């Protein structure tokens, strides 16, 4: 596999993300990137195998759907007909064989191609992740800079507590409070869902429908539809975004404080550059790589689908759907979605590494 | 890329061996405030958990006292300080009992993760070779798995679907363990690999001491900077996963134990009907417990990181600039990327 | 291709550029629903799996099929009994031949003719596909289907004079589909069905967004027993979370909420002036099953004793207070059930009421104590009780916690209460793992037979759905007899007799019957017309304004 992974390096005392990117003595950027890219394949393979084994030990989809209706004999017959009583290895190789030919199969419970499921719900999740990131960036990064600037003073204390509260509050609890305030008491925002009925119907008939409502809304060219879609995005975006914003705030603060103490910032300070400019200009750039690393992973996580947020706000995306398929033991669907999640996480990590390498030439590979 | 090894520390005095004593003493101002606040909240949480049988007015599954049913959704009153739930349980008692379930989950998950993570990290780092590479790739893969969904599957696999206390706690703990093992693994493995080639290990080998023991001792001593933070993250994520499972309907049933996430889930329809007391208190309990643990963790992380120790302390220590070059890889990110995993169970 | 991708890129750019500002502004534009004209929007937490009748056997999918596919036999509004739907007449022309004559000139919404050939096709493919998730097992008595001419269908049955068969034609196995759109040998995808407009019920689907939004338009070509739809356009929104459904009906964003609001939501909404809560009889029942082998004193326990076992079952029936459960846990959205056939169906009795408890439906601990002592049972009896958390609604845990509490506080029982996730539960219960356990039932068709045959017909070697090792040859022969008794009055008498006999044996203890509850805006009418004992919610009955 790769020499990089086994190379001793004190810096990799840090957790996964950074450690994975640890510097080494040889190789060169290109070789490093190729190896990193190829590692995506075993990662996915391991995950799919794991999911396969776990899912098969939890029962079959036919009992899940029909156990309340059919006699035991009829159930057994149907399970046999569907082949779920065959040895697990036979089923496993059959599935892996299919996947290698690019066929992810049809979902068991609702008979839809897995690729279509991924496409449909992936779009919804992508859109929610996009809104959440906007909130996270707008709230988290500037506030992190402010906290670093005022460090160890009252505003810093306040912001740090705010950040901790952001990720200490379960999103379903926050979501409930947001819904009560904005939808029920103030009547300014919708309760849940991605758009109201009328808007959804208009978007349904679009020829170039993407499933990403914001794009579809702009395609209709109807300002009401755009407003409707955006108003539905506000609460889920805030609920999920604040969670991420808390992470960003802390991250930016920590890393800025780290670089604010460095020699060259000190040098700038002694030249009389004012403190705010220091934060904005001089300290920001060196702090960027760890920030990008973590942001990358956050994005990967958001794209994986936020089950709790999606459930709270009726946002039918990948995470929500995955939980549904899990409950109905739809092996095929679960395996397909998890494989996609693995690809997303792996590819995002890869991209983050490339960007980090481009930003900081000091990183040798 | 700096390759400075962590300087070995002088022997510590007896008093300073009390956990957290050093940290509280060395902290100043805001940081001390945060650390102390965190410690107080966490301690209160632990005390409530231990003393729940004594201080709770009723049992967690008690529906009537003296033959009279409590009634469902009764507002707060003198007999039921925080009212009763939709199932007719006493909210105050269940909030207190819930701390016990949460604490158990935290303990089980932390113990499991630490032992397995450290063992794997030591083996992998010390032996090296193909085993090491395979473990690294497997850990990367597992790390990418959404922990809440893993928890759902685990709750079915582990307990055979029975929603009792042991099943529920194990489901939450093991799924969190699976996600955190890679993190302990990383820390321990890297330290092991580094120390393996140190001169004193070589010399120990020469005089016949068994190397693994030495390594374990040195690794643990050097890894103490990252471990406390990992521990608190591990704890708060275990708690939130338990709550998330409860919220999604895979939690522990009310007759088996009190569980905040479950109560919150049951209270959803209450809130929209103007019954606020059934959701508010379990929700606040979760927030407070996680807040306390996170405050402790973040404070410890800051104190362990010279650059974040606060200006005065940082100047005093005089050490920081040495590892500036390592910011992208080492210390600078040490706290931060950990937080990301923290979010999986919450979103 | 190129233009599409350019559009997407431009879309993303536009999206990124404006979204931030728009998010802030959006608050002002509000989220009001934009239903046009008198269109009705219905919200539900049901889940649809597959539109094809051969590929799904669940309430959510069947609810959609009921709107868009015609049936040979159907239940008219307000009645539990079936009549010809798109047929002119249907009758036994010989003991094993059931002949249906279709109305002439029927068409599907896509213009294809609906003839006897489509009918034959619909049933043949059910049997040929026999999908693991399909309802083909309901056609257990169907031997073959013939279509001698365009309007005549002849069903050849395996047994004579099957009185249930007309009901089966209205069940999930009964929707008639278009042979020019559906495949004969595999489940047809939702997209092909919607694109092919293979509908001939009261409505056709105009827009189908899976488990999110279905738009219906009235189909004028439907000539069946239910009549034309009162409302031209109906949209149905699918919710994942009942509290969102509740908030939307409360805020007036939707017109009707049907299945399934929590008891708390319903009781809160019933005090709200802006909505109406409409109740109808429900077909859903809840009951406790005893495993005759493993229950206390059961046949395979060390201290096996049939008389003591019966005494234990009777004591449970004496002690449970159904009204307390219905009121405290379900806020009276469920009602006490005192027999095996629920109220509202032809032949329903209240057989358990005089036999157990205080004789008036309430609990009687003394009577239970006397029963147990008379049989020589030592109290307290250890009873292991199982229930399921994720299949029979969120109330289950509170329901069973209360039952445990009632049994425990009588002093006669020590209950060990356990819950298990559904798939495991379904496997365990037929493997004799549970001495006593919770089950619920939702009927396939609204006939008393559907509450008797699946449970109590246990001929040797072929156990019923319950598989609880209960056997009573007298009950077996009565159940078989009612199925072939052609005289309605005689059949009703038999059904009543079965309930009385089974009530003496107590293989299960019926607890509750669920009501159908719909919550509507104040201007919506017609809801009570369709909340009937057919247990089919027809959108066509609803009107607004």
JSON list of C-alpha atoms in Angstrom, two decimals, chain A residues 111-230:
[
{"chain": "A", "resi": 111, "resn": "UNK", "atom": "CA", "xyz": [-38.87, -1.41, -6.24]},
{"chain": "A", "resi": 112, "resn": "UNK", "atom": "CA", "xyz": [-36.88, 1.60, -7.38]},
{"chain": "A", "resi": 113, "resn": "UNK", "atom": "CA", "xyz": [-33.40, 1.58, -8.90]},
{"chain": "A", "resi": 114, "resn": "UNK", "atom": "CA", "xyz": [-30.86, 2.42, -6.19]},
{"chain": "A", "resi": 115, "resn": "UNK", "atom": "CA", "xyz": [-29.19, 4.90, -8.51]},
{"chain": "A", "resi": 116, "resn": "UNK", "atom": "CA", "xyz": [-32.48, 6.78, -8.80]},
{"chain": "A", "resi": 117, "resn": "UNK", "atom": "CA", "xyz": [-32.85, 6.79, -5.00]},
{"chain": "A", "resi": 118, "resn": "UNK", "atom": "CA", "xyz": [-29.35, 8.20, -4.63]},
{"chain": "A", "resi": 119, "resn": "UNK", "atom": "CA", "xyz": [-29.99, 10.85, -7.24]},
{"chain": "A", "resi": 120, "resn": "UNK", "atom": "CA", "xyz": [-33.35, 11.95, -5.83]},
{"chain": "A", "resi": 121, "resn": "UNK", "atom": "CA", "xyz": [-32.44, 12.12, -2.15]},
{"chain": "A", "resi": 122, "resn": "UNK", "atom": "CA", "xyz": [-28.85, 13.14, -2.79]},
{"chain": "A", "resi": 123, "resn": "UNK", "atom": "CA", "xyz": [-30.17, 16.33, -4.36]},
{"chain": "A", "resi": 124, "resn": "UNK", "atom": "CA", "xyz": [-32.21, 17.17, -1.28]},
{"chain": "A", "resi": 125, "resn": "UNK", "atom": "CA", "xyz": [-29.30, 16.48, 1.03]},
{"chain": "A", "resi": 126, "resn": "UNK", "atom": "CA", "xyz": [-26.93, 18.51, -1.13]},
{"chain": "A", "resi": 127, "resn": "UNK", "atom": "CA", "xyz": [-29.30, 21.45, -0.95]},
{"chain": "A", "resi": 128, "resn": "UNK", "atom": "CA", "xyz": [-29.67, 21.26, 2.83]},
{"chain": "A", "resi": 129, "resn": "UNK", "atom": "CA", "xyz": [-25.90, 20.97, 3.20]},
{"chain": "A", "resi": 130, "resn": "UNK", "atom": "CA", "xyz": [-25.52, 24.06, 1.05]},
{"chain": "A", "resi": 131, "resn": "UNK", "atom": "CA", "xyz": [-27.87, 26.14, 3.23]},
{"chain": "A", "resi": 132, "resn": "UNK", "atom": "CA", "xyz": [-26.27, 24.85, 6.40]},
{"chain": "A", "resi": 133, "resn": "UNK", "atom": "CA", "xyz": [-22.82, 25.76, 5.13]},
{"chain": "A", "resi": 134, "resn": "UNK", "atom": "CA", "xyz": [-23.92, 29.27, 4.26]},
{"chain": "A", "resi": 135, "resn": "UNK", "atom": "CA", "xyz": [-25.19, 29.73, 7.82]},
{"chain": "A", "resi": 136, "resn": "UNK", "atom": "CA", "xyz": [-22.09, 28.09, 9.24]},
{"chain": "A", "resi": 137, "resn": "UNK", "atom": "CA", "xyz": [-19.73, 30.30, 7.24]},
{"chain": "A", "resi": 138, "resn": "UNK", "atom": "CA", "xyz": [-21.65, 33.51, 7.90]},
{"chain": "A", "resi": 139, "resn": "UNK", "atom": "CA", "xyz": [-21.93, 32.83, 11.62]},
{"chain": "A", "resi": 140, "resn": "UNK", "atom": "CA", "xyz": [-18.96, 30.68, 12.47]},
{"chain": "A", "resi": 141, "resn": "UNK", "atom": "CA", "xyz": [-16.00, 32.24, 10.71]},
{"chain": "A", "resi": 142, "resn": "UNK", "atom": "CA", "xyz": [-16.45, 35.95, 11.52]},
{"chain": "A", "resi": 143, "resn": "UNK", "atom": "CA", "xyz": [-17.41, 35.17, 15.10]},
{"chain": "A", "resi": 144, "resn": "UNK", "atom": "CA", "xyz": [-14.37, 32.93, 15.40]},
{"chain": "A", "resi": 145, "resn": "UNK", "atom": "CA", "xyz": [-12.22, 35.86, 14.28]},
{"chain": "A", "resi": 146, "resn": "UNK", "atom": "CA", "xyz": [-13.93, 38.15, 16.75]},
{"chain": "A", "resi": 147, "resn": "UNK", "atom": "CA", "xyz": [-13.38, 35.63, 19.54]},
{"chain": "A", "resi": 148, "resn": "UNK", "atom": "CA", "xyz": [-9.71, 35.33, 18.67]},
{"chain": "A", "resi": 149, "resn": "UNK", "atom": "CA", "xyz": [-9.34, 39.09, 18.60]},
{"chain": "A", "resi": 150, "resn": "UNK", "atom": "CA", "xyz": [-10.95, 39.50, 22.02]},
{"chain": "A", "resi": 151, "resn": "UNK", "atom": "CA", "xyz": [-9.46, 36.37, 23.42]},
{"chain": "A", "resi": 152, "resn": "UNK", "atom": "CA", "xyz": [-9.82, 35.80, 27.14]},
{"chain": "A", "resi": 153, "resn": "UNK", "atom": "CA", "xyz": [-12.16, 38.76, 27.43]},
{"chain": "A", "resi": 154, "resn": "UNK", "atom": "CA", "xyz": [-15.89, 38.94, 27.85]},
{"chain": "A", "resi": 155, "resn": "UNK", "atom": "CA", "xyz": [-16.87, 38.70, 24.15]},
{"chain": "A", "resi": 156, "resn": "UNK", "atom": "CA", "xyz": [-14.64, 35.67, 23.78]},
{"chain": "A", "resi": 157, "resn": "UNK", "atom": "CA", "xyz": [-16.20, 33.98, 26.78]},
{"chain": "A", "resi": 158, "resn": "UNK", "atom": "CA", "xyz": [-19.66, 34.70, 25.45]},
{"chain": "A", "resi": 159, "resn": "UNK", "atom": "CA", "xyz": [-18.84, 33.40, 21.98]},
{"chain": "A", "resi": 160, "resn": "UNK", "atom": "CA", "xyz": [-17.21, 30.25, 23.26]},
{"chain": "A", "resi": 161, "resn": "UNK", "atom": "CA", "xyz": [-20.22, 29.41, 25.38]},
{"chain": "A", "resi": 162, "resn": "UNK", "atom": "CA", "xyz": [-22.38, 30.14, 22.35]},
{"chain": "A", "resi": 163, "resn": "UNK", "atom": "CA", "xyz": [-20.29, 27.76, 20.26]},
{"chain": "A", "resi": 164, "resn": "UNK", "atom": "CA", "xyz": [-20.50, 25.01, 22.85]},
{"chain": "A", "resi": 165, "resn": "UNK", "atom": "CA", "xyz": [-24.26, 25.49, 23.17]},
{"chain": "A", "resi": 166, "resn": "UNK", "atom": "CA", "xyz": [-24.52, 25.25, 19.39]},
{"chain": "A", "resi": 167, "resn": "UNK", "atom": "CA", "xyz": [-23.16, 21.76, 19.39]},
{"chain": "A", "resi": 168, "resn": "UNK", "atom": "CA", "xyz": [-24.42, 20.68, 22.81]},
{"chain": "A", "resi": 169, "resn": "UNK", "atom": "CA", "xyz": [-28.07, 21.20, 21.89]},
{"chain": "A", "resi": 170, "resn": "UNK", "atom": "CA", "xyz": [-29.60, 18.20, 20.12]},
{"chain": "A", "resi": 171, "resn": "UNK", "atom": "CA", "xyz": [-30.78, 19.37, 16.74]},
{"chain": "A", "resi": 172, "resn": "UNK", "atom": "CA", "xyz": [-34.26, 17.94, 17.25]},
{"chain": "A", "resi": 173, "resn": "UNK", "atom": "CA", "xyz": [-34.63, 20.02, 20.39]},
{"chain": "A", "resi": 174, "resn": "UNK", "atom": "CA", "xyz": [-33.37, 23.16, 18.67]},
{"chain": "A", "resi": 175, "resn": "UNK", "atom": "CA", "xyz": [-35.56, 22.40, 15.69]},
{"chain": "A", "resi": 176, "resn": "UNK", "atom": "CA", "xyz": [-38.62, 22.08, 17.87]},
{"chain": "A", "resi": 177, "resn": "UNK", "atom": "CA", "xyz": [-37.95, 25.44, 19.52]},
{"chain": "A", "resi": 178, "resn": "UNK", "atom": "CA", "xyz": [-37.35, 27.12, 16.15]},
{"chain": "A", "resi": 179, "resn": "UNK", "atom": "CA", "xyz": [-40.59, 25.70, 14.75]},
{"chain": "A", "resi": 180, "resn": "UNK", "atom": "CA", "xyz": [-42.57, 26.84, 17.76]},
{"chain": "A", "resi": 181, "resn": "UNK", "atom": "CA", "xyz": [-41.20, 30.37, 17.64]},
{"chain": "A", "resi": 182, "resn": "UNK", "atom": "CA", "xyz": [-41.14, 31.11, 13.92]},
{"chain": "A", "resi": 183, "resn": "UNK", "atom": "CA", "xyz": [-43.89, 28.90, 12.55]},
{"chain": "A", "resi": 184, "resn": "UNK", "atom": "CA", "xyz": [-46.44, 28.73, 15.32]},
{"chain": "A", "resi": 185, "resn": "UNK", "atom": "CA", "xyz": [-46.10, 31.95, 17.31]},
{"chain": "A", "resi": 186, "resn": "UNK", "atom": "CA", "xyz": [-44.80, 34.42, 14.76]},
{"chain": "A", "resi": 187, "resn": "UNK", "atom": "CA", "xyz": [-46.26, 32.78, 11.63]},
{"chain": "A", "resi": 188, "resn": "UNK", "atom": "CA", "xyz": [-43.39, 34.03, 9.49]},
{"chain": "A", "resi": 189, "resn": "UNK", "atom": "CA", "xyz": [-41.93, 30.71, 8.34]},
{"chain": "A", "resi": 190, "resn": "UNK", "atom": "CA", "xyz": [-43.36, 27.35, 7.30]},
{"chain": "A", "resi": 191, "resn": "UNK", "atom": "CA", "xyz": [-43.31, 24.43, 9.72]},
{"chain": "A", "resi": 192, "resn": "UNK", "atom": "CA", "xyz": [-41.46, 21.86, 7.67]},
{"chain": "A", "resi": 193, "resn": "UNK", "atom": "CA", "xyz": [-40.94, 20.43, 4.22]},
{"chain": "A", "resi": 194, "resn": "UNK", "atom": "CA", "xyz": [-38.94, 21.72, 1.28]},
{"chain": "A", "resi": 195, "resn": "UNK", "atom": "CA", "xyz": [-41.67, 23.76, -0.44]},
{"chain": "A", "resi": 196, "resn": "UNK", "atom": "CA", "xyz": [-45.40, 24.24, -0.22]},
{"chain": "A", "resi": 197, "resn": "UNK", "atom": "CA", "xyz": [-47.74, 22.18, -2.35]},
{"chain": "A", "resi": 198, "resn": "UNK", "atom": "CA", "xyz": [-48.34, 24.76, -5.03]},
{"chain": "A", "resi": 199, "resn": "UNK", "atom": "CA", "xyz": [-44.66, 25.44, -5.53]},
{"chain": "A", "resi": 200, "resn": "UNK", "atom": "CA", "xyz": [-43.82, 21.76, -5.64]},
{"chain": "A", "resi": 201, "resn": "UNK", "atom": "CA", "xyz": [-46.46, 21.15, -8.28]},
{"chain": "A", "resi": 202, "resn": "UNK", "atom": "CA", "xyz": [-45.01, 23.92, -10.44]},
{"chain": "A", "resi": 203, "resn": "UNK", "atom": "CA", "xyz": [-41.54, 22.48, -10.12]},
{"chain": "A", "resi": 204, "resn": "UNK", "atom": "CA", "xyz": [-42.71, 18.93, -10.79]},
{"chain": "A", "resi": 205, "resn": "UNK", "atom": "CA", "xyz": [-43.68, 19.73, -14.35]},
{"chain": "A", "resi": 206, "resn": "UNK", "atom": "CA", "xyz": [-40.38, 21.37, -15.29]},
{"chain": "A", "resi": 207, "resn": "UNK", "atom": "CA", "xyz": [-38.71, 19.62, -18.21]},
{"chain": "A", "resi": 208, "resn": "UNK", "atom": "CA", "xyz": [-35.20, 20.10, -16.83]},
{"chain": "A", "resi": 209, "resn": "UNK", "atom": "CA", "xyz": [-36.10, 19.23, -13.25]},
{"chain": "A", "resi": 210, "resn": "UNK", "atom": "CA", "xyz": [-32.99, 18.67, -11.11]},
{"chain": "A", "resi": 211, "resn": "UNK", "atom": "CA", "xyz": [-34.53, 17.73, -7.77]},
{"chain": "A", "resi": 212, "resn": "UNK", "atom": "CA", "xyz": [-32.53, 20.55, -6.21]},
{"chain": "A", "resi": 213, "resn": "UNK", "atom": "CA", "xyz": [-35.42, 22.84, -5.40]},
{"chain": "A", "resi": 214, "resn": "UNK", "atom": "CA", "xyz": [-33.51, 26.10, -5.44]},
{"chain": "A", "resi": 215, "resn": "UNK", "atom": "CA", "xyz": [-32.33, 25.49, -8.99]},
{"chain": "A", "resi": 216, "resn": "UNK", "atom": "CA", "xyz": [-35.77, 24.27, -10.01]},
{"chain": "A", "resi": 217, "resn": "UNK", "atom": "CA", "xyz": [-37.35, 27.34, -8.43]},
{"chain": "A", "resi": 218, "resn": "UNK", "atom": "CA", "xyz": [-35.11, 29.64, -10.46]},
{"chain": "A", "resi": 219, "resn": "UNK", "atom": "CA", "xyz": [-36.02, 27.62, -13.54]},
{"chain": "A", "resi": 220, "resn": "UNK", "atom": "CA", "xyz": [-39.69, 28.38, -13.04]},
{"chain": "A", "resi": 221, "resn": "UNK", "atom": "CA", "xyz": [-38.74, 32.05, -12.96]},
{"chain": "A", "resi": 222, "resn": "UNK", "atom": "CA", "xyz": [-41.60, 32.63, -10.58]},
{"chain": "A", "resi": 223, "resn": "UNK", "atom": "CA", "xyz": [-40.51, 34.85, -7.67]},
{"chain": "A", "resi": 224, "resn": "UNK", "atom": "CA", "xyz": [-43.23, 33.37, -5.43]},
{"chain": "A", "resi": 225, "resn": "UNK", "atom": "CA", "xyz": [-41.84, 29.89, -5.93]},
{"chain": "A", "resi": 226, "resn": "UNK", "atom": "CA", "xyz": [-38.30, 31.06, -5.25]},
{"chain": "A", "resi": 227, "resn": "UNK", "atom": "CA", "xyz": [-39.44, 32.84, -2.11]},
{"chain": "A", "resi": 228, "resn": "UNK", "atom": "CA", "xyz": [-41.40, 29.80, -1.03]},
{"chain": "A", "resi": 229, "resn": "UNK", "atom": "CA", "xyz": [-38.45, 27.45, -1.48]},
{"chain": "A", "resi": 230, "resn": "UNK", "atom": "CA", "xyz": [-36.11, 29.82, 0.34]}
]
